[in-house]
PDB file of C-alpha atoms in Angstrom:
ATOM      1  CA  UNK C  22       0.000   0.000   0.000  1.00  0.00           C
ATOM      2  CA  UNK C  23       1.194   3.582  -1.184  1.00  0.00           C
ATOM      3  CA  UNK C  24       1.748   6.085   1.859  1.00  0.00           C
ATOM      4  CA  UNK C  25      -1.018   8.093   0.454  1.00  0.00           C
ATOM      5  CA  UNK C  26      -3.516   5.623   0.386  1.00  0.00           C
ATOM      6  CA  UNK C  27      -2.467   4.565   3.878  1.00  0.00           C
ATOM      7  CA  UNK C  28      -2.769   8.351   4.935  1.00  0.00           C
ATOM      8  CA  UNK C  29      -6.343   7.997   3.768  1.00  0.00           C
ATOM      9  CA  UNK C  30      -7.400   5.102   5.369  1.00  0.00           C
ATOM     10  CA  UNK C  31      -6.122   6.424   8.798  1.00  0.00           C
ATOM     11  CA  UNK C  32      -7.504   9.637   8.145  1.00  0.00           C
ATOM     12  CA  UNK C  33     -10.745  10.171   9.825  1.00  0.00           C
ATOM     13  CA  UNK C  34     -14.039   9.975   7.628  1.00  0.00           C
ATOM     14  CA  UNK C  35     -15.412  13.392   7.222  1.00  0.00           C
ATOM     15  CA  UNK C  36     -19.845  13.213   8.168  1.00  0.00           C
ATOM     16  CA  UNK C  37     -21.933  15.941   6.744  1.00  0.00           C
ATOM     17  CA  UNK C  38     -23.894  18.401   8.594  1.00  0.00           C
ATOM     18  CA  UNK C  39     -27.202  16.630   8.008  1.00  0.00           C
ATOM     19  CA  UNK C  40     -25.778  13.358   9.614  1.00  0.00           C
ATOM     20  CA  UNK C  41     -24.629  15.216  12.700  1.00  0.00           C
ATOM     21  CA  UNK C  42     -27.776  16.593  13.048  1.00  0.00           C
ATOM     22  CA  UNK C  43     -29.966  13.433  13.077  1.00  0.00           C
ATOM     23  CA  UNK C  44     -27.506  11.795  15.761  1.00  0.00           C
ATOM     24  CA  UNK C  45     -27.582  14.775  17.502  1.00  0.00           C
ATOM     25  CA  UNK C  46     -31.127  14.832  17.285  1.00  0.00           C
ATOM     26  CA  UNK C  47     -31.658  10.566  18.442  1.00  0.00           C
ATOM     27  CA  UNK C  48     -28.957  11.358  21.439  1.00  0.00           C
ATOM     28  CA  UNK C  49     -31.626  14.129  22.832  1.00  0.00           C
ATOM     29  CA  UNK C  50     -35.102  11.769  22.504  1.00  0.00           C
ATOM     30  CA  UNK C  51     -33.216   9.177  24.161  1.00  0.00           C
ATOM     31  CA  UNK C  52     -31.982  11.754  27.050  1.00  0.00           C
ATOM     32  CA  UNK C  53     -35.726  12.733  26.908  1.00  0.00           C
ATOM     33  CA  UNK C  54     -37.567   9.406  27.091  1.00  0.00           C
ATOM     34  CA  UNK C  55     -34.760   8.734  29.966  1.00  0.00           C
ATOM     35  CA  UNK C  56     -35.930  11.665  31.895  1.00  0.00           C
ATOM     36  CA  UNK C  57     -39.851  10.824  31.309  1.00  0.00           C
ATOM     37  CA  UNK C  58     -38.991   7.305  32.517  1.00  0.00           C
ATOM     38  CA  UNK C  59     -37.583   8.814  35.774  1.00  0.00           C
ATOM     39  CA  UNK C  60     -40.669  10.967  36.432  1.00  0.00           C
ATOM     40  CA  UNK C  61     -42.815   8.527  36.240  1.00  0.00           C
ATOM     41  CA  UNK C  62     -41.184   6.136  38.601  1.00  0.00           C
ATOM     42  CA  UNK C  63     -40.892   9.040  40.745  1.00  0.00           C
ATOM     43  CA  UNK C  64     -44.308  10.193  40.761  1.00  0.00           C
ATOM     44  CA  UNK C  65     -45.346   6.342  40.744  1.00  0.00           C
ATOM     45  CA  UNK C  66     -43.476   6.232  44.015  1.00  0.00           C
ATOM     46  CA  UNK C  67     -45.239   9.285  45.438  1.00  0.00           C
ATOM     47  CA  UNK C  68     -48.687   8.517  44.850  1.00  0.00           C
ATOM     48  CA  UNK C  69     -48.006   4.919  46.494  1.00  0.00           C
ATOM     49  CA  UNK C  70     -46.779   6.223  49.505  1.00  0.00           C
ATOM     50  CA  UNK C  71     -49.737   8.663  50.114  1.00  0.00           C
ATOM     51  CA  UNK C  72     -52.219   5.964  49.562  1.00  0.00           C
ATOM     52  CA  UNK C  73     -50.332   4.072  51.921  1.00  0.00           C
ATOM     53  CA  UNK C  74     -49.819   6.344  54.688  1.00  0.00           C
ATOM     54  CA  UNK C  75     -52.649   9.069  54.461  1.00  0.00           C
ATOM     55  CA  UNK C  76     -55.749   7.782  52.257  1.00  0.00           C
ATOM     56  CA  UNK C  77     -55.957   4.391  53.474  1.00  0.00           C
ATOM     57  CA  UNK C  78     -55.681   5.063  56.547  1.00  0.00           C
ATOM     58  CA  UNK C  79     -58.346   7.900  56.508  1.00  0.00           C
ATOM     59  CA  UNK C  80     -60.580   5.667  54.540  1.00  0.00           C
ATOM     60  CA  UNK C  81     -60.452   2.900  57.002  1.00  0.00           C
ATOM     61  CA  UNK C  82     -61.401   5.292  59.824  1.00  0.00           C
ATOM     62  CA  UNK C  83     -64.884   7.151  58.167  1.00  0.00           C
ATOM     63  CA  UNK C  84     -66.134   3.797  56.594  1.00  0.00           C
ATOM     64  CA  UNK C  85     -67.208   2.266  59.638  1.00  0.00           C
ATOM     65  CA  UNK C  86     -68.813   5.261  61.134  1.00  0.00           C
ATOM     66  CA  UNK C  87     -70.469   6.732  57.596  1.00  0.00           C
ATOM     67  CA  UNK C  88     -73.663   5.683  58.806  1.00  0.00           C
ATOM     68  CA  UNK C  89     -73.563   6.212  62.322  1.00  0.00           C
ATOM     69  CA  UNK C  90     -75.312   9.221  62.578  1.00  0.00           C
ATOM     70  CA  UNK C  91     -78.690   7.183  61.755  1.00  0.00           C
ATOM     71  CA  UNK C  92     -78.214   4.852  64.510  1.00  0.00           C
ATOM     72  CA  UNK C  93     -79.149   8.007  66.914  1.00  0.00           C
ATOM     73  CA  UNK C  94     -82.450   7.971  67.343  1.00  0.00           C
ATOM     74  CA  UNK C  95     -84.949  10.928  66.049  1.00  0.00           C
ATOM     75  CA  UNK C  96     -81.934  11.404  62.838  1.00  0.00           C
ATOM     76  CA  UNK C  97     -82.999  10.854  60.100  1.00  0.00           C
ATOM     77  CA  UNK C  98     -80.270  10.147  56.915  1.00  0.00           C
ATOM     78  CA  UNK C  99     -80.779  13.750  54.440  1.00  0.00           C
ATOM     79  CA  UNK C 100     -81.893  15.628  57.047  1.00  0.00           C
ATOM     80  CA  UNK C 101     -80.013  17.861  59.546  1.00  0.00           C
ATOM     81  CA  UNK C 102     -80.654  16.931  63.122  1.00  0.00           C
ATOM     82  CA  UNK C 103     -80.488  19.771  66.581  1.00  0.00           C
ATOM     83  CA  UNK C 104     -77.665  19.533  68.453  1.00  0.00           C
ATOM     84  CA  UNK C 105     -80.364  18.087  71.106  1.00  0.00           C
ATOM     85  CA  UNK C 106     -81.571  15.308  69.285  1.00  0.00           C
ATOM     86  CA  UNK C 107     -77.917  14.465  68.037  1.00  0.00           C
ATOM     87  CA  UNK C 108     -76.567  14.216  72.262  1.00  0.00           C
ATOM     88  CA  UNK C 109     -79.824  12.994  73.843  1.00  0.00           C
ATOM     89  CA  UNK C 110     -81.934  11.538  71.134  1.00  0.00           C
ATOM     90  CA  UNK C 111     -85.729  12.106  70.047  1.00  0.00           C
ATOM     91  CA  UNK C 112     -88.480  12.389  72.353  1.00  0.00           C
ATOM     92  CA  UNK C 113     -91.442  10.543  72.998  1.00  0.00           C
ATOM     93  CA  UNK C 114     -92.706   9.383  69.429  1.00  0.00           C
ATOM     94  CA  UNK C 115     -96.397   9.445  68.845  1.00  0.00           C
ATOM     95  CA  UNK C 116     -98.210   7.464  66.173  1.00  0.00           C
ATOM     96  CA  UNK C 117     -99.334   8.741  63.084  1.00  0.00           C
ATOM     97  CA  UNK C 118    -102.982   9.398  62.238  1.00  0.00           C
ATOM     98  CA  UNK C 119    -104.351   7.808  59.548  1.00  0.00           C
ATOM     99  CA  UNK C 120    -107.206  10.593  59.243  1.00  0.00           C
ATOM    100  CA  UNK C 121    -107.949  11.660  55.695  1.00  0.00           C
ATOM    101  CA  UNK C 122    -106.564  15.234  54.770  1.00  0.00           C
ATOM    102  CA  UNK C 123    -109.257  17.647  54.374  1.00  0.00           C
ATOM    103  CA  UNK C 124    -110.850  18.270  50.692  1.00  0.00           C
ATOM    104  CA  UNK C 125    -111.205  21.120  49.162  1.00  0.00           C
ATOM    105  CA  UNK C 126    -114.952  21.235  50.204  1.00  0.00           C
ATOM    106  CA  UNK C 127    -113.389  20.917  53.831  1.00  0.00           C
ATOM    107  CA  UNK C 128    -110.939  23.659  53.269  1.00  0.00           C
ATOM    108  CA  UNK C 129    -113.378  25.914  51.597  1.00  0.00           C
ATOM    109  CA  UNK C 130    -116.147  25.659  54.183  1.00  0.00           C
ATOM    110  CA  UNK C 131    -113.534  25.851  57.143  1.00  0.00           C
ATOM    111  CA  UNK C 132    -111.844  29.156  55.507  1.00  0.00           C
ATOM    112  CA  UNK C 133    -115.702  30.295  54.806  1.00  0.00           C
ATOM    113  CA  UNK C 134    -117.465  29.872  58.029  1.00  0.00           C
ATOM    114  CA  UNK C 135    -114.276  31.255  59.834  1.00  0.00           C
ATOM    115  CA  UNK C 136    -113.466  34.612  58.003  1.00  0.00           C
ATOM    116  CA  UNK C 137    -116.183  35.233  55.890  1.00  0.00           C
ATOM    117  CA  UNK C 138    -119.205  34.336  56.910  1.00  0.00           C
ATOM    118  CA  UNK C 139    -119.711  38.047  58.631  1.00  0.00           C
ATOM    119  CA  UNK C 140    -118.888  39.247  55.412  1.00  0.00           C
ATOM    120  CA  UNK C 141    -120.848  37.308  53.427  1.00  0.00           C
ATOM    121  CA  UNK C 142    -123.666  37.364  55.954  1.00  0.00           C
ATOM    122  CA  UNK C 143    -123.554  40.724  55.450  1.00  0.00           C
ATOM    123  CA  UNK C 144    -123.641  41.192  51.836  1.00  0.00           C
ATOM    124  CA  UNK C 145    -126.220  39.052  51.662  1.00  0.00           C
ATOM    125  CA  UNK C 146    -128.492  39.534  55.470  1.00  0.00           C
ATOM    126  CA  UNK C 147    -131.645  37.964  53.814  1.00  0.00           C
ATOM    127  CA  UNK C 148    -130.023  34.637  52.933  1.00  0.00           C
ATOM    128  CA  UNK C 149    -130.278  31.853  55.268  1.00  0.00           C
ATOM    129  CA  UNK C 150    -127.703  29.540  55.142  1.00  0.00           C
ATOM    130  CA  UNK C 151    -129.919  26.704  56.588  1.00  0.00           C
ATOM    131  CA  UNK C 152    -132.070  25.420  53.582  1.00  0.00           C
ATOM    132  CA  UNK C 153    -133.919  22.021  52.583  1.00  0.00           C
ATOM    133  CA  UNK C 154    -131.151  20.427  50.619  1.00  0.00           C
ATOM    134  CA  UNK C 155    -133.684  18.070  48.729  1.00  0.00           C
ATOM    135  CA  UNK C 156    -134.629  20.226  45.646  1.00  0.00           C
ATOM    136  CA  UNK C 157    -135.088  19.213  42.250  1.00  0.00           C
ATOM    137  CA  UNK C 158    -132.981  20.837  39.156  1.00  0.00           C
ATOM    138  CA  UNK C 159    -134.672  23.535  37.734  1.00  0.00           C
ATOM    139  CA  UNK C 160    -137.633  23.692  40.079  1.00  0.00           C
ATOM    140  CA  UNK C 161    -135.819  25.165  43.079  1.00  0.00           C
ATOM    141  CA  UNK C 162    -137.992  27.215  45.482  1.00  0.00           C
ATOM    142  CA  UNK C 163    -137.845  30.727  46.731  1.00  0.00           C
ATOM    143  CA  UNK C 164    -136.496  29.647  49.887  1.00  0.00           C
ATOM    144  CA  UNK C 165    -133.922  27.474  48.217  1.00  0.00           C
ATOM    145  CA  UNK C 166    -132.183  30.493  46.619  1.00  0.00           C
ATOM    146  CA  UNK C 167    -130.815  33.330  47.705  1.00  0.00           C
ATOM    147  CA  UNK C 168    -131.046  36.177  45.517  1.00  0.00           C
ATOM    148  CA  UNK C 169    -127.325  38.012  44.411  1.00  0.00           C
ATOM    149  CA  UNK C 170    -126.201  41.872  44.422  1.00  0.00           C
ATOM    150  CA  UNK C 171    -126.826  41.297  40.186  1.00  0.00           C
ATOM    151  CA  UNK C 172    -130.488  41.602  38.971  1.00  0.00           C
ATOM    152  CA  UNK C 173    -132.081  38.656  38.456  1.00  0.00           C
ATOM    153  CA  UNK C 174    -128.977  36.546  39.602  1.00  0.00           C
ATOM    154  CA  UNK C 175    -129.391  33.740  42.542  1.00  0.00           C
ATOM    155  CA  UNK C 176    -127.902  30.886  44.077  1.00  0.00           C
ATOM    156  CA  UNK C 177    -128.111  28.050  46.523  1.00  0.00           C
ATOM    157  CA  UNK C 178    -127.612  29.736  49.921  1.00  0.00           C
ATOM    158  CA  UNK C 179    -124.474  28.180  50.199  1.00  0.00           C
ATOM    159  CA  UNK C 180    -123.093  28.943  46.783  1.00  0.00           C
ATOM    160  CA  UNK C 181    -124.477  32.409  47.023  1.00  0.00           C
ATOM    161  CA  UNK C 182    -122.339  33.049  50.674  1.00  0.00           C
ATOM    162  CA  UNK C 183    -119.281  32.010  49.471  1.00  0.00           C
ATOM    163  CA  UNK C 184    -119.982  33.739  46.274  1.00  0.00           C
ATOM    164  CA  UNK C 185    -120.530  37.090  48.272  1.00  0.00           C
ATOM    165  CA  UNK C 186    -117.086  36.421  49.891  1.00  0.00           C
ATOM    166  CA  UNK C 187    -115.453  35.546  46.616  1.00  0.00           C
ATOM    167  CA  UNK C 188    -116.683  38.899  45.357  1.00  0.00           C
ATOM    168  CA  UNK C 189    -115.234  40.486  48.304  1.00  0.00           C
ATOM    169  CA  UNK C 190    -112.036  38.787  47.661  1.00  0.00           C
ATOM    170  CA  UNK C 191    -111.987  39.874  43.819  1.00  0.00           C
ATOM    171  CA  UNK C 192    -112.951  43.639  44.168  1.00  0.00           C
ATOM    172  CA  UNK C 193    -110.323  44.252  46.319  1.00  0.00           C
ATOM    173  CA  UNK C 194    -107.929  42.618  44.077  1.00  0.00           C
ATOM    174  CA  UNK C 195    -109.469  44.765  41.090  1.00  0.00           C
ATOM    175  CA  UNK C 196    -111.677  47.579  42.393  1.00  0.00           C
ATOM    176  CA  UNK C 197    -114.610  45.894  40.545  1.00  0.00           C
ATOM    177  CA  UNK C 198    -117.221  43.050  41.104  1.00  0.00           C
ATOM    178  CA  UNK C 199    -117.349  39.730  39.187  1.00  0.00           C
ATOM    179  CA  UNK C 200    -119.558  39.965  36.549  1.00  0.00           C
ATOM    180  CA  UNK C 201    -121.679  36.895  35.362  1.00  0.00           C
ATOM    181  CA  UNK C 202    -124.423  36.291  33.026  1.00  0.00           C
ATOM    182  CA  UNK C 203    -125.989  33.438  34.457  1.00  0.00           C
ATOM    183  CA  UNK C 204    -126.470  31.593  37.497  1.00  0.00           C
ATOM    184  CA  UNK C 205    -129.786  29.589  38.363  1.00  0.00           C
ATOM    185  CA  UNK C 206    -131.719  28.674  35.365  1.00  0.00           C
ATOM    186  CA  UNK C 207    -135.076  26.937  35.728  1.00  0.00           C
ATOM    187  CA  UNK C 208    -136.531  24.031  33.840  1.00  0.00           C
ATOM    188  CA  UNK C 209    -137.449  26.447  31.171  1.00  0.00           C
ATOM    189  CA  UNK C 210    -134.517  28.754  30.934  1.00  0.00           C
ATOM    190  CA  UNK C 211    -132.311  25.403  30.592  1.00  0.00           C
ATOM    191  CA  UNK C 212    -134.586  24.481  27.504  1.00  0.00           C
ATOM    192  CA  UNK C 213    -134.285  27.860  26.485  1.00  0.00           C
ATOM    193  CA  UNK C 214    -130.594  27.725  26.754  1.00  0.00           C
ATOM    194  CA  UNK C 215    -130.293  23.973  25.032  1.00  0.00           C
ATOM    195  CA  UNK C 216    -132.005  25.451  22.268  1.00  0.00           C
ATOM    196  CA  UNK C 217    -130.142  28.183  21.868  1.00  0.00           C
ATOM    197  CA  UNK C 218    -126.398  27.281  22.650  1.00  0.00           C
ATOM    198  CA  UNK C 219    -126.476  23.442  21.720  1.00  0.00           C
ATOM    199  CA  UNK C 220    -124.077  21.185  22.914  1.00  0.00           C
ATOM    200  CA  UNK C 221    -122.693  23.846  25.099  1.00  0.00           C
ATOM    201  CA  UNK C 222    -125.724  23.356  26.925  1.00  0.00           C
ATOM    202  CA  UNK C 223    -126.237  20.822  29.437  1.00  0.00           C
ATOM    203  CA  UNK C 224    -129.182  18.458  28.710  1.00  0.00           C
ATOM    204  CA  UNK C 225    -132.303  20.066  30.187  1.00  0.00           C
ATOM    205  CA  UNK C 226    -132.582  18.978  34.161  1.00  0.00           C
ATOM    206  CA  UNK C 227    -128.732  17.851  34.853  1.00  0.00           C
ATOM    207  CA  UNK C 228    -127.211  21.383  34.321  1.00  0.00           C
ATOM    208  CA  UNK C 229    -125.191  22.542  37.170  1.00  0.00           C
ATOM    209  CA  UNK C 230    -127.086  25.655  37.100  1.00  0.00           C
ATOM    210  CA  UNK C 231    -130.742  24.182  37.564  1.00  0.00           C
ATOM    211  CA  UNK C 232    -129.239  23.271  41.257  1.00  0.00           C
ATOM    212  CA  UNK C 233    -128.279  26.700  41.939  1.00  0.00           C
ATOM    213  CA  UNK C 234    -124.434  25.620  42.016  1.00  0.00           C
ATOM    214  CA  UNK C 235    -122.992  27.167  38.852  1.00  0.00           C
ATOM    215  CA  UNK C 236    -122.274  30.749  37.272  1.00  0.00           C
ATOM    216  CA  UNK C 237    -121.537  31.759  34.051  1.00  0.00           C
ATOM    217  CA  UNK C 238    -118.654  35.024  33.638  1.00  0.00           C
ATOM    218  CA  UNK C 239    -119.162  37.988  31.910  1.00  0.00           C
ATOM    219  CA  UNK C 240    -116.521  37.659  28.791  1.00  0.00           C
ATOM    220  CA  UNK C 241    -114.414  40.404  29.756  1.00  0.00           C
ATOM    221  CA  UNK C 242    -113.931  38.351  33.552  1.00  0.00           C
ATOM    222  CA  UNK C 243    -113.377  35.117  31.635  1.00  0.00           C
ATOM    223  CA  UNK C 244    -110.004  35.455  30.366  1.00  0.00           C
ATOM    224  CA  UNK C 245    -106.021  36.618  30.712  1.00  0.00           C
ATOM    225  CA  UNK C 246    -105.422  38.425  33.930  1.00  0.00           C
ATOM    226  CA  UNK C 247    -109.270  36.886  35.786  1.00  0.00           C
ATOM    227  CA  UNK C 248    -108.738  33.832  34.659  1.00  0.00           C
ATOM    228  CA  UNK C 249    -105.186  33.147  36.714  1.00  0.00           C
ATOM    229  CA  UNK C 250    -106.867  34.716  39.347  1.00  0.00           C
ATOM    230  CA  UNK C 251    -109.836  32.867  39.766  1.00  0.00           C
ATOM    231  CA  UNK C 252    -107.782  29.469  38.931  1.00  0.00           C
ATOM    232  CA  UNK C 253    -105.537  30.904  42.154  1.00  0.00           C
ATOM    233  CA  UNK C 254    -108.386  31.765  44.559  1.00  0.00           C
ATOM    234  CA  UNK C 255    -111.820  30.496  43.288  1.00  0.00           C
ATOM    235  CA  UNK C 256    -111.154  26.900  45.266  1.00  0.00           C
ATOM    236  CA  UNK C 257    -110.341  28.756  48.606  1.00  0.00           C
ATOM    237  CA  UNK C 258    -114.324  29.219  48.180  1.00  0.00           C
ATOM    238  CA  UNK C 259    -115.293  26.135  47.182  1.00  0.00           C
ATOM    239  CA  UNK C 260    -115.171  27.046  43.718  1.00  0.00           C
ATOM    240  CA  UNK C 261    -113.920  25.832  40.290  1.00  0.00           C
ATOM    241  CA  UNK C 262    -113.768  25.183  36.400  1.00  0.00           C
ATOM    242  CA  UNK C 263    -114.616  21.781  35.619  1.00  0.00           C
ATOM    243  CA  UNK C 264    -112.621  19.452  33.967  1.00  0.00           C
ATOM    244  CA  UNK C 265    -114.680  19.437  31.045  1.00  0.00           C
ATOM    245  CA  UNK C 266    -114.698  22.692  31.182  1.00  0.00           C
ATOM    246  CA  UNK C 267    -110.833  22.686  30.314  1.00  0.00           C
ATOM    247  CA  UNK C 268    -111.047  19.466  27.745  1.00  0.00           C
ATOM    248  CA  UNK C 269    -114.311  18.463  25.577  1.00  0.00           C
ATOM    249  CA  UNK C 270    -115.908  21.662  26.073  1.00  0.00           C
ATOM    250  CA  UNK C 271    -113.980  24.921  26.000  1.00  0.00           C
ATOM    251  CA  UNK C 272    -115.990  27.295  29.028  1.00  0.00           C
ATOM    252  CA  UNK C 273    -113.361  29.328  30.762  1.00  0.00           C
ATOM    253  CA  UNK C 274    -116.553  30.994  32.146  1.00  0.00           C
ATOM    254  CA  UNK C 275    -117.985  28.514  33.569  1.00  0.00           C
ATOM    255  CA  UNK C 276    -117.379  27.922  37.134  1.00  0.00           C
ATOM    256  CA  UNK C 277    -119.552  25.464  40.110  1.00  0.00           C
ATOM    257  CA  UNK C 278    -119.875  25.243  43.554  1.00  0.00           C
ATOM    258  CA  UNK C 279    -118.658  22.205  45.414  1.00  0.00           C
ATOM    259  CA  UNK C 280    -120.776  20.408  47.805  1.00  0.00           C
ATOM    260  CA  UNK C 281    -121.048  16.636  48.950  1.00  0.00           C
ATOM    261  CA  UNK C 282    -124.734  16.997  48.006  1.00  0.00           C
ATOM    262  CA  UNK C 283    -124.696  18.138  44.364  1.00  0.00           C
ATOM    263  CA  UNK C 284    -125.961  14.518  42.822  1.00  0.00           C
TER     264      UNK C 284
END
């Protein structure tokens, strides 16, 4: 071998810039994934040791007790109990009743009889409230009805005192009193009506009205701004808009008194 060619295979081999730059570039991920591996052991290492000495232990020490609070007696599990009840325990417990909640008739005549009646009475001093229920529809007699503040407009003595007292209720809500455009109807007037309004009409002795027990509002009462009122505050009274008033037949106006003795 010629010196020069020995000179050139001792001579060191010359890389190129892009060469050095890839190995420069592998020697840095694998410094990288190095340092991820160690942070991961680390943090590994960590999270072990708090489960061991902080969670578990913490864990094993609420568990048993998480329902102890409803071993007291008087607590109750969602609800909050006194400090008294939590140190000495409920009191004497009673039993429960098993006595109905009051209907609305019950609520109405309660409510009625204890703030109104005065008024009503009042409003209306010649009607007696103590009247022979038995009556037949459309054929009620005089003393069966008690004539309203509206001419020509009566009622069912009951129906027409807690009608006073819903009027009472309403004017001083809107300065005004209810208007309606019917109330009792006889026999005749229901024909009269039946042939006149159709199937809006009740058949001729089973309308609501031949008992004294219903009223029909004015238009301008019937609607909007009345309407959500009386839905609100016609029931304290014992009054209310049938269901069929809301479904098959469309009568916002219509409203009837409720009493165990209607049928």
């Amino acid at each position: 071998m010629s010196k020069r060619a020995a000179h050139h295979a001792l001579r060191p081999t010359h890389r190129s810039r892009r060469e050095r730059r890839v190995e420069h570039t592998a020697e840095i991920q694998v410094r990288t994934s190095l340092r991820r591996r160690k942070l991961v052991t680390r943090a590994g290492v960590m999270v072990g040791f708090l489960a061991a000495m902080v969670i578990y232990p913490v864990m094993g020490t609420i568990t048993p007790y998480a329902n102890a609070a409803e071993q007291i007696p008087g607590v109750v599990k969602g609800q909050s109990p006194t400090t008294a009840t939590a140190i000495l325990g409920a009191g004497p417990q009673f039993e429960s009743s098993d006595l109905p909640l009051p209907t609305v008739d019950d609520q109405s005549g309660a409510v009625l009889t204890a703030n109104d009646m005065p008024v009503a009475s009042s409003l209306l001093p010649d009607c007696d409230p103590e009247f022979d229920p038995v009556m037949s529809n459309g054929n009620l007699r005089s003393d069966q009805l008690c004539s309203l503040w509206i001419s020509g407009q009566a009622l069912r003595p009951d129906a027409a005192l807690a009608f006073a007292a819903l009027n009472e209720r309403f004017k001083s809500e809107f300065g005004t009193d209810i208007c309606i455009t019917d109330s009792y109807r006889s026999l005749s007037s229901q024909y009269a009506t039946k042939a006149s309004k159709g199937y809006l009409a009740a058949t001729p002795g089973t309308s609501m009205h031949g008992l004294g027990l219903a009223i029909d509002l004015c238009s301008t009462h019937a609607y909007g701004v009345y309407y959500t009122w009386f839905a609100n505050n016609a029931a304290t009274y014992g009054f209310w808009n049938p269901d069929w008033a809301k479904t098959s037949k469309y009568e916002p106006w219509h409203w009837e008194y409720q009493t165990y003795d209607r049928y």
